[in-house]
Short mmCIF file of C-alpha atoms and ligand atoms in Angstrom, two decimals:
data_model
loop_
_atom_site.label_atom_id
_atom_site.label_comp_id
_atom_site.label_asym_id
_atom_site.label_seq_id
_atom_site.Cartn_x
_atom_site.Cartn_y
_atom_site.Cartn_z
CA UNK Y 239 8.71 15.64 -25.37
CA UNK Y 240 9.30 13.05 -22.64
CA UNK Y 241 12.05 12.81 -20.45
CA UNK Y 242 12.66 10.77 -17.47
CA UNK Y 243 14.89 8.77 -15.21
CA UNK Y 244 13.90 5.54 -14.18
CA UNK Y 245 15.53 2.89 -11.47
CA UNK Y 246 14.29 -0.55 -12.10
CA UNK Y 247 13.64 -2.61 -9.05
CA UNK Y 248 15.07 -6.38 -8.92
CA UNK Y 249 12.61 -8.89 -7.42
CA UNK Y 250 11.34 -12.24 -8.39
CA UNK Y 251 7.42 -12.62 -8.34
CA UNK Y 252 5.52 -16.09 -8.45
CA UNK Y 253 1.75 -15.32 -8.95
CA UNK Y 254 -1.30 -17.69 -8.97
CA UNK Y 255 -3.80 -19.63 -7.42
CA UNK Y 256 -2.39 -22.28 -5.21
CA UNK Y 257 1.59 -21.21 -5.78
CA UNK Y 258 2.13 -20.76 -2.16
CA UNK Y 259 1.47 -24.50 -1.31
CA UNK Y 260 2.78 -25.85 -4.80
CA UNK Y 261 5.98 -23.46 -5.20
CA UNK Y 262 6.97 -22.13 -1.82
CA UNK Y 263 9.52 -25.01 -1.02
CA UNK Y 264 11.31 -24.40 -5.07
CA UNK Y 265 11.47 -20.74 -4.01
CA UNK Y 266 13.29 -21.51 -0.75
CA UNK Y 267 15.56 -23.70 -2.24
CA UNK Y 268 16.43 -21.38 -4.89
CA UNK Y 269 17.50 -18.84 -2.16
CA UNK Y 270 19.87 -21.69 -0.81
CA UNK Y 271 18.21 -21.27 2.83
CA UNK Y 272 19.12 -23.43 5.64
CA UNK Y 273 18.05 -21.95 8.47
CA UNK Y 274 14.88 -19.66 8.10
CA UNK Y 275 13.27 -17.06 10.51
CA UNK Y 276 9.40 -17.16 9.78
CA UNK Y 277 7.50 -14.08 10.54
CA UNK Y 278 3.59 -14.14 10.88
CA UNK Y 279 0.72 -13.12 13.10
CA UNK Y 280 -2.64 -14.01 14.16
CA UNK Y 281 -4.58 -16.73 11.60
CA UNK Y 282 -1.76 -16.18 9.31
CA UNK Y 283 0.59 -17.93 11.92
CA UNK Y 284 -1.08 -21.28 11.24
CA UNK Y 285 -1.14 -20.60 7.96
CA UNK Y 286 2.87 -20.42 7.84
CA UNK Y 287 3.01 -23.35 9.79
CA UNK Y 288 1.03 -25.21 7.31
CA UNK Y 289 3.00 -23.55 4.18
CA UNK Y 290 6.33 -24.17 5.87
CA UNK Y 291 5.43 -27.99 6.69
CA UNK Y 292 7.61 -29.21 3.77
CA UNK Y 293 10.80 -27.35 5.00
CA UNK Y 294 10.07 -27.86 8.85
CA UNK Y 295 13.58 -28.86 9.47
CA UNK Y 296 14.98 -25.69 8.10
CA UNK Y 297 12.90 -23.34 10.45
CA UNK Y 298 15.13 -21.80 13.02
CA UNK Y 299 12.41 -19.37 14.67
CA UNK Y 300 9.11 -18.50 14.49
CA UNK Y 301 8.10 -14.79 15.14
CA UNK Y 302 4.48 -13.82 15.76
CA UNK Y 303 4.53 -10.78 17.66
CA UNK Y 304 3.89 -8.71 14.78
CA UNK Y 305 2.29 -5.00 15.74
CA UNK Y 306 0.81 -2.34 13.40
CA UNK Y 307 2.94 0.33 12.43
CA UNK Y 308 6.39 -1.63 13.07
CA UNK Y 309 7.22 -0.59 16.89
CA UNK Y 310 10.86 -0.44 17.28
CA UNK Y 311 10.39 -2.85 20.33
CA UNK Y 312 9.08 -5.28 18.28
CA UNK Y 313 11.75 -4.97 15.77
CA UNK Y 314 14.65 -5.41 18.21
CA UNK Y 315 12.98 -8.97 19.27
CA UNK Y 316 12.66 -9.76 15.87
CA UNK Y 317 16.29 -8.91 15.19
CA UNK Y 318 17.12 -10.99 18.08
CA UNK Y 319 15.08 -14.03 16.75
CA UNK Y 320 17.19 -13.73 13.07
CA UNK Y 321 20.20 -14.43 14.96
CA UNK Y 322 22.04 -17.23 12.76
CA UNK Y 323 19.21 -16.97 9.93
CA UNK Y 324 20.01 -17.04 6.52
CA UNK Y 325 16.38 -16.10 5.06
CA UNK Y 326 13.44 -14.06 6.32
CA UNK Y 327 9.98 -15.80 5.43
CA UNK Y 328 7.23 -13.27 5.88
CA UNK Y 329 3.37 -14.67 5.71
CA UNK Y 330 0.97 -11.85 6.46
CA UNK Y 331 -0.21 -8.36 5.31
CA UNK Y 332 1.46 -4.89 5.07
CA UNK Y 333 2.62 -4.84 9.25
CA UNK Y 334 4.08 -8.30 8.96
CA UNK Y 335 5.96 -7.60 5.54
CA UNK Y 336 7.34 -4.38 7.48
CA UNK Y 337 8.34 -6.12 10.45
CA UNK Y 338 10.42 -8.62 8.08
CA UNK Y 339 11.85 -5.42 6.01
CA UNK Y 340 12.92 -3.85 9.64
CA UNK Y 341 15.24 -6.87 10.19
CA UNK Y 342 16.72 -7.19 6.68
CA UNK Y 343 17.60 -3.52 7.32
CA UNK Y 344 20.14 -3.99 9.68
CA UNK Y 345 20.73 -7.67 8.68
CA UNK Y 346 20.85 -7.89 5.16
CA UNK Y 347 18.97 -10.86 5.28
CA UNK Y 348 17.02 -11.67 2.09
CA UNK Y 349 13.20 -11.73 2.31
CA UNK Y 350 10.96 -14.01 0.81
CA UNK Y 351 7.60 -12.43 1.07
CA UNK Y 352 3.87 -14.25 0.93
CA UNK Y 353 1.61 -11.74 1.21
CA UNK Y 354 -2.22 -12.19 2.29
CA UNK Y 355 -3.45 -8.60 1.86
CA UNK Y 356 -3.66 -5.76 -0.68
CA UNK Y 357 -1.04 -3.64 0.88
CA UNK Y 358 1.61 -3.92 -1.88
CA UNK Y 359 4.76 -3.33 0.29
CA UNK Y 360 6.12 -6.57 -0.62
CA UNK Y 361 7.30 -4.99 -3.82
CA UNK Y 362 8.86 -1.85 -2.52
CA UNK Y 363 11.90 -0.90 -0.79
CA UNK Y 364 10.20 1.82 1.18
CA UNK Y 365 10.37 0.63 5.34
CA UNK Y 366 8.85 2.30 8.18
CA UNK Y 367 9.34 2.19 11.88
CA UNK Y 368 7.70 3.72 14.96
CA UNK Y 369 9.73 5.16 17.70
CA UNK Y 370 8.31 7.07 20.69
CA UNK Y 371 5.20 7.42 18.71
CA UNK Y 372 6.61 8.75 15.86
CA UNK Y 373 6.70 6.88 12.46
CA UNK Y 374 9.83 7.13 10.34
CA UNK Y 375 9.96 5.88 6.79
CA UNK Y 376 12.95 5.56 4.47
CA UNK Y 377 13.74 3.87 1.42
CA UNK Y 378 16.64 1.12 1.25
CA UNK Y 379 17.42 -1.89 -1.32
CA UNK Y 380 17.96 -4.26 1.78
CA UNK Y 381 14.16 -3.60 2.56
CA UNK Y 382 12.98 -5.11 -0.99
CA UNK Y 383 12.04 -8.84 -0.81
CA UNK Y 384 14.08 -11.08 -3.23
CA UNK Y 385 11.16 -13.17 -3.85
CA UNK Y 386 7.42 -12.57 -3.62
CA UNK Y 387 4.93 -15.26 -3.86
CA UNK Y 388 1.19 -14.08 -4.70
CA UNK Y 389 -1.30 -16.82 -4.21
CA UNK Y 390 -4.91 -15.57 -4.43
CA UNK Y 391 -6.36 -18.46 -2.43
CA UNK Y 392 -4.69 -17.02 0.68
CA UNK Y 393 -6.36 -13.51 0.81
CA UNK Y 394 -10.17 -15.46 0.82
CA UNK Y 395 -9.89 -15.57 4.72
CA UNK Y 396 -9.79 -11.42 4.75
CA UNK Y 397 -13.06 -10.32 6.12
CA UNK Y 398 -15.11 -7.97 3.36
CA UNK Y 399 -14.04 -4.63 5.36
CA UNK Y 400 -10.83 -5.42 5.43
CA UNK Y 401 -10.39 -6.70 1.72
CA UNK Y 402 -12.53 -3.37 0.53
CA UNK Y 403 -10.24 -0.97 2.52
CA UNK Y 404 -6.90 -2.85 1.30
CA UNK Y 405 -8.16 -2.97 -2.17
CA UNK Y 406 -9.08 0.87 -2.26
CA UNK Y 407 -5.34 1.82 -0.49
CA UNK Y 408 -3.82 0.02 -3.63
CA UNK Y 409 -6.34 2.15 -5.75
CA UNK Y 410 -4.98 5.46 -4.24
CA UNK Y 411 -1.24 3.98 -4.97
CA UNK Y 412 -2.30 3.71 -8.58
CA UNK Y 413 -4.15 7.10 -8.89
CA UNK Y 414 -1.41 8.86 -7.28
CA UNK Y 415 1.29 7.51 -9.09
CA UNK Y 416 0.13 9.50 -11.87
CA UNK Y 417 1.62 12.70 -10.71
CA UNK Y 418 3.94 11.56 -7.80
CA UNK Y 419 7.73 12.78 -7.88
CA UNK Y 420 9.57 9.81 -9.65
CA UNK Y 421 6.51 8.96 -11.95
CA UNK Y 422 7.57 8.18 -15.59
CA UNK Y 423 5.87 6.20 -18.55
CA UNK Y 424 6.18 2.55 -16.81
CA UNK Y 425 5.08 3.72 -13.81
CA UNK Y 426 1.88 5.19 -15.17
CA UNK Y 427 1.41 2.12 -17.42
CA UNK Y 428 1.54 -0.01 -14.92
CA UNK Y 429 -0.77 2.28 -12.36
CA UNK Y 430 -3.42 2.42 -15.34
CA UNK Y 431 -3.67 -1.21 -15.48
CA UNK Y 432 -3.67 -1.48 -12.04
CA UNK Y 433 -6.71 0.52 -11.40
CA UNK Y 434 -8.26 -1.60 -14.03
CA UNK Y 435 -7.86 -4.90 -12.10
CA UNK Y 436 -8.68 -3.27 -8.98
CA UNK Y 437 -11.90 -2.10 -10.24
CA UNK Y 438 -12.82 -5.23 -11.40
CA UNK Y 439 -12.11 -6.91 -8.20
CA UNK Y 440 -13.55 -4.34 -6.17
CA UNK Y 441 -16.89 -4.76 -8.26
CA UNK Y 442 -16.86 -8.75 -7.00
CA UNK Y 443 -14.47 -8.89 -4.06
CA UNK Y 444 -14.83 -12.52 -4.65
CA UNK Y 445 -12.58 -12.08 -7.74
CA UNK Y 446 -9.42 -12.38 -5.40
CA UNK Y 447 -7.27 -12.68 -8.47
CA UNK Y 448 -8.12 -9.49 -9.89
CA UNK Y 449 -7.54 -7.66 -6.60
CA UNK Y 450 -4.07 -9.24 -6.00
CA UNK Y 451 -2.84 -8.66 -9.58
CA UNK Y 452 -3.93 -5.25 -9.06
CA UNK Y 453 -2.38 -4.79 -5.73
CA UNK Y 454 0.93 -6.13 -7.02
CA UNK Y 455 0.45 -3.75 -10.02
CA UNK Y 456 -0.31 -0.63 -7.39
CA UNK Y 457 2.57 -1.57 -5.24
CA UNK Y 458 5.04 -1.73 -8.18
CA UNK Y 459 3.68 1.65 -9.45
CA UNK Y 460 4.27 3.62 -6.20
CA UNK Y 461 7.69 1.83 -5.66
CA UNK Y 462 8.85 3.58 -8.67
CA UNK Y 463 6.66 6.98 -8.49
CA UNK Y 464 6.84 7.60 -5.00
CA UNK Y 465 4.17 9.47 -2.94
CA UNK Y 466 2.49 12.76 -3.90
CA UNK Y 467 -0.23 15.06 -2.69
CA UNK Y 468 -2.62 12.58 -1.57
CA UNK Y 469 0.01 10.61 0.60
CA UNK Y 470 1.11 13.88 2.23
CA UNK Y 471 -2.69 14.80 2.87
CA UNK Y 472 -3.42 11.43 4.53
CA UNK Y 473 -0.37 10.99 6.24
CA UNK Y 474 -0.55 14.68 8.03
CA UNK Y 475 -4.30 13.68 8.79
CA UNK Y 476 -3.63 10.15 10.01
CA UNK Y 477 -0.53 11.56 12.42
CA UNK Y 478 -2.64 14.50 13.58
CA UNK Y 479 -5.95 12.64 14.59
CA UNK Y 480 -5.24 9.07 14.53
CA UNK Y 481 -7.80 8.63 11.76
CA UNK Y 482 -8.30 5.20 10.18
CA UNK Y 483 -5.68 4.65 7.56
CA UNK Y 484 -7.52 2.73 4.61
CA UNK Y 485 -10.88 4.86 5.40
CA UNK Y 486 -9.30 8.32 5.26
CA UNK Y 487 -7.27 7.33 1.94
CA UNK Y 488 -10.62 5.95 0.57
CA UNK Y 489 -12.47 9.32 1.40
CA UNK Y 490 -9.64 11.72 0.23
CA UNK Y 491 -8.65 10.37 -2.82
CA UNK Y 492 -11.47 11.56 -5.38
CA UNK Y 493 -11.29 15.35 -3.97
CA UNK Y 494 -7.20 15.19 -4.58
CA UNK Y 495 -8.32 13.89 -8.14
CA UNK Y 496 -11.06 16.37 -8.54
CA UNK Y 497 -8.14 18.87 -7.60
CA UNK Y 498 -5.66 18.01 -9.86
CA UNK Y 499 -7.53 16.49 -12.85
CA UNK Y 500 -8.02 19.95 -14.60
CA UNK Y 501 -4.20 20.21 -14.46
CA UNK Y 502 -3.47 16.75 -15.44
CA UNK Y 503 -5.83 16.07 -18.20
CA UNK Y 504 -3.99 13.11 -19.30
CA UNK Y 505 -4.00 11.47 -16.03
CA UNK Y 506 -7.66 11.99 -15.80
CA UNK Y 507 -8.49 10.65 -19.06
CA UNK Y 508 -6.26 7.28 -18.43
CA UNK Y 509 -7.85 6.65 -14.87
CA UNK Y 510 -11.35 7.19 -16.65
CA UNK Y 511 -10.60 4.67 -19.28
CA UNK Y 512 -9.01 2.17 -16.80
CA UNK Y 513 -12.08 2.80 -14.46
CA UNK Y 514 -14.64 2.40 -17.75
CA UNK Y 515 -16.31 5.75 -16.68
CA UNK Y 516 -16.62 9.03 -18.63
CA UNK Y 517 -15.74 11.22 -15.59
CA UNK Y 518 -13.32 9.80 -13.20
CA UNK Y 519 -14.16 11.74 -9.95
CA UNK Y 520 -17.62 10.67 -9.98
CA UNK Y 521 -16.55 7.12 -10.90
CA UNK Y 522 -13.88 7.06 -7.69
CA UNK Y 523 -16.49 8.82 -5.45
CA UNK Y 524 -19.59 6.66 -6.40
CA UNK Y 525 -17.22 3.41 -6.14
CA UNK Y 526 -16.05 4.36 -2.34
CA UNK Y 527 -19.61 5.06 -1.93
CA UNK Y 528 -20.96 1.78 -3.16
CA UNK Y 529 -18.29 0.00 -1.06
CA UNK Y 530 -19.62 1.77 2.25
CA UNK Y 531 -17.13 4.25 2.76
CA UNK Y 532 -18.04 6.95 4.67
CA UNK Y 533 -18.81 10.19 2.82
CA UNK Y 534 -16.69 12.54 4.43
CA UNK Y 535 -13.77 12.92 7.01
CA UNK Y 536 -16.59 14.24 9.73
CA UNK Y 537 -18.18 10.75 9.51
CA UNK Y 538 -14.82 9.48 11.01
CA UNK Y 539 -14.95 12.05 14.05
CA UNK Y 540 -12.89 14.82 12.68
CA UNK Y 541 -14.04 18.24 13.76
CA UNK Y 542 -14.44 21.15 11.21
CA UNK Y 543 -11.91 23.16 12.95
CA UNK Y 544 -9.54 20.54 12.67
CA UNK Y 545 -8.91 21.20 8.77
CA UNK Y 546 -7.03 24.54 9.71
CA UNK Y 547 -4.94 22.64 12.45
CA UNK Y 548 -3.81 20.08 9.92
CA UNK Y 549 -2.91 22.70 6.86
CA UNK Y 550 0.44 23.34 8.35
CA UNK Y 551 1.14 19.89 8.68
CA UNK Y 552 0.70 18.86 4.99
CA UNK Y 553 3.94 19.00 2.99
CA UNK Y 554 2.77 19.67 -0.75
CA UNK Y 555 5.03 18.27 -3.55
CA UNK Y 556 6.60 21.34 -5.11
CA UNK Y 557 5.95 19.57 -8.69
CA UNK Y 558 2.03 18.69 -8.18
CA UNK Y 559 0.27 19.39 -11.36
CA UNK Y 560 -1.82 22.17 -9.92
CA UNK Y 561 0.16 24.54 -7.70
CA UNK Y 562 -0.85 23.93 -3.94
CA UNK Y 563 -1.99 27.02 -2.38
CA UNK Y 564 -3.23 27.14 1.48
CA UNK Y 565 -6.58 28.23 -0.03
CA UNK Y 566 -6.49 25.61 -2.42
CA UNK Y 567 -5.51 22.94 0.30
CA UNK Y 568 -8.16 24.39 2.70
CA UNK Y 569 -10.97 24.31 0.16
CA UNK Y 570 -10.09 20.64 -0.71
CA UNK Y 571 -9.93 19.74 3.14
CA UNK Y 572 -13.50 21.31 3.57
CA UNK Y 573 -15.13 19.26 0.57
CA UNK Y 574 -13.36 16.03 2.00
CA UNK Y 575 -14.69 16.86 5.52
CA UNK Y 576 -17.96 17.64 4.53
CA UNK Y 577 -18.39 14.80 2.18
CA UNK Y 578 -19.45 17.33 -0.53
CA UNK Y 579 -19.63 16.00 -4.15
CA UNK Y 580 -15.87 16.33 -5.27
CA UNK Y 581 -15.31 18.33 -8.44
CA UNK Y 582 -16.82 21.42 -7.27
CA UNK Y 583 -15.09 24.51 -7.14
CA UNK Y 584 -11.49 24.59 -5.38
CA UNK Y 585 -9.95 28.09 -4.49
P1 NAD W 77 -2.36 -5.38 8.28
O1 NAD W 77 -0.95 -6.09 7.81
O2 NAD W 77 -1.99 -4.77 9.57
O3 NAD W 77 -3.24 -6.44 8.70
C1 NAD W 77 -4.29 -6.09 9.10
C2 NAD W 77 -5.22 -7.25 9.80
O4 NAD W 77 -5.43 -8.15 9.14
C3 NAD W 77 -4.24 -7.96 10.86
O5 NAD W 77 -4.75 -8.20 12.00
C4 NAD W 77 -3.88 -9.15 10.16
O6 NAD W 77 -3.69 -10.56 11.04
C5 NAD W 77 -4.89 -9.57 9.37
N1 NAD W 77 -4.85 -10.17 8.10
C6 NAD W 77 -3.91 -10.48 7.21
N2 NAD W 77 -3.81 -11.17 6.55
C7 NAD W 77 -5.18 -11.86 6.48
C8 NAD W 77 -6.03 -12.92 5.84
N3 NAD W 77 -5.37 -13.35 4.56
N4 NAD W 77 -7.29 -13.17 6.56
C9 NAD W 77 -7.47 -12.79 7.48
N5 NAD W 77 -6.90 -11.78 8.39
C10 NAD W 77 -5.95 -11.39 7.73
O7 NAD W 77 -2.63 -4.36 7.50
P2 NAD W 77 -2.26 -4.09 5.88
O8 NAD W 77 -3.34 -3.27 5.32
O9 NAD W 77 -1.76 -5.38 4.80
O10 NAD W 77 -0.99 -3.36 5.86
C11 NAD W 77 -0.67 -1.87 6.46
C12 NAD W 77 0.39 -1.48 6.95
O11 NAD W 77 1.04 -1.71 5.74
C13 NAD W 77 0.50 -0.25 7.22
O12 NAD W 77 1.03 -0.21 8.32
C14 NAD W 77 1.06 0.63 6.11
O13 NAD W 77 1.79 1.89 6.39
C15 NAD W 77 2.02 -0.59 5.50
N6 NAD W 77 2.30 -0.14 4.00
C16 NAD W 77 3.78 -0.22 3.81
C17 NAD W 77 3.76 -0.07 2.48
C18 NAD W 77 5.50 0.06 1.82
O14 NAD W 77 5.62 0.16 0.92
N7 NAD W 77 6.37 0.28 2.92
C19 NAD W 77 2.93 -0.13 1.32
C20 NAD W 77 1.58 -0.21 1.94
C21 NAD W 77 1.29 -0.40 3.13
#
């Protein structure tokens, strides 16, 4: 029998090649904005200037000091820059969207997000802030952008390595959505289709439309279902050893799938179907290898003894399809560390 609760999220999404240049002004108008704080950094700052040219007279300030992991010092500067504004317009990746979210959290300003990576943050109400080296996250409806303008033309400048890492991160959102705590038939349907688009896009990173659509679906599934065992493991590994976020996700994902698959038959078959493979674990593992993802966590510089160090930091969700024991988690992490073929026996 199926029973679930589903809090559908509001938000307007415009998707298509060219829409950022053609439709951004209309979307600014629709939100009634007269004084806009623009947040953009690096090469995206020039892009933002170009995109905002038709309504340049409404730009109250441009904030470019975005940093990864949204440090509180940066947020305070951005909040000060928002004084008097009636809209936050972000143009950039997850760190830029995250800075806009932190501003909206205390000011209540609406966000118009123009993503330039496949992070997916723009369709979630999840915020994150780093204070004194500690990252705190939370969920708040004020952090959810009011409008998102997805334009595959804007991700064309992403270096291939970044595009691949970002795309595989989105893949982790989709796979995890099948067993994350607030999963429901809607989030699972979105996740399955997300995997399909991401797999097509990753097979040919020039097909940016597939990747961006997959990223949108991945963010949407993650926003509803939440994070499960895979994200708990990667969060603990990242926090303890400062491992690179995207590569850690890409390495660990097939092992978590191998761990859960025998206890999540429907999820496994839907993931296989979306990847167009018979064995979803081998399919994911081979996809990572083809894209140049390191074979194991040891290639990221993690020591074998670190497996035992991090075990206590992993707070496994209570309703993971397979009960998570310390022994099970240890063998999963050992396999992921060594880069062994996933799917071999876990305790
Ligand atoms: P990022 O935003 O840190 O960007 C990485 C680099 O790529 C930056 O130097 C940026 O300037 C550059 N860049 C961005 N777009 C570009 C483009 N089109 N061309 C060339 N360079 C470009 O990285 P990210 O992967 O987009 O985001 C990661 C962050 O997002 C993490 O902190 C993660 O925790 C967060 N995130 C949050 C959520 C959420 O729901 N809150 C979801 C996913 C990710």
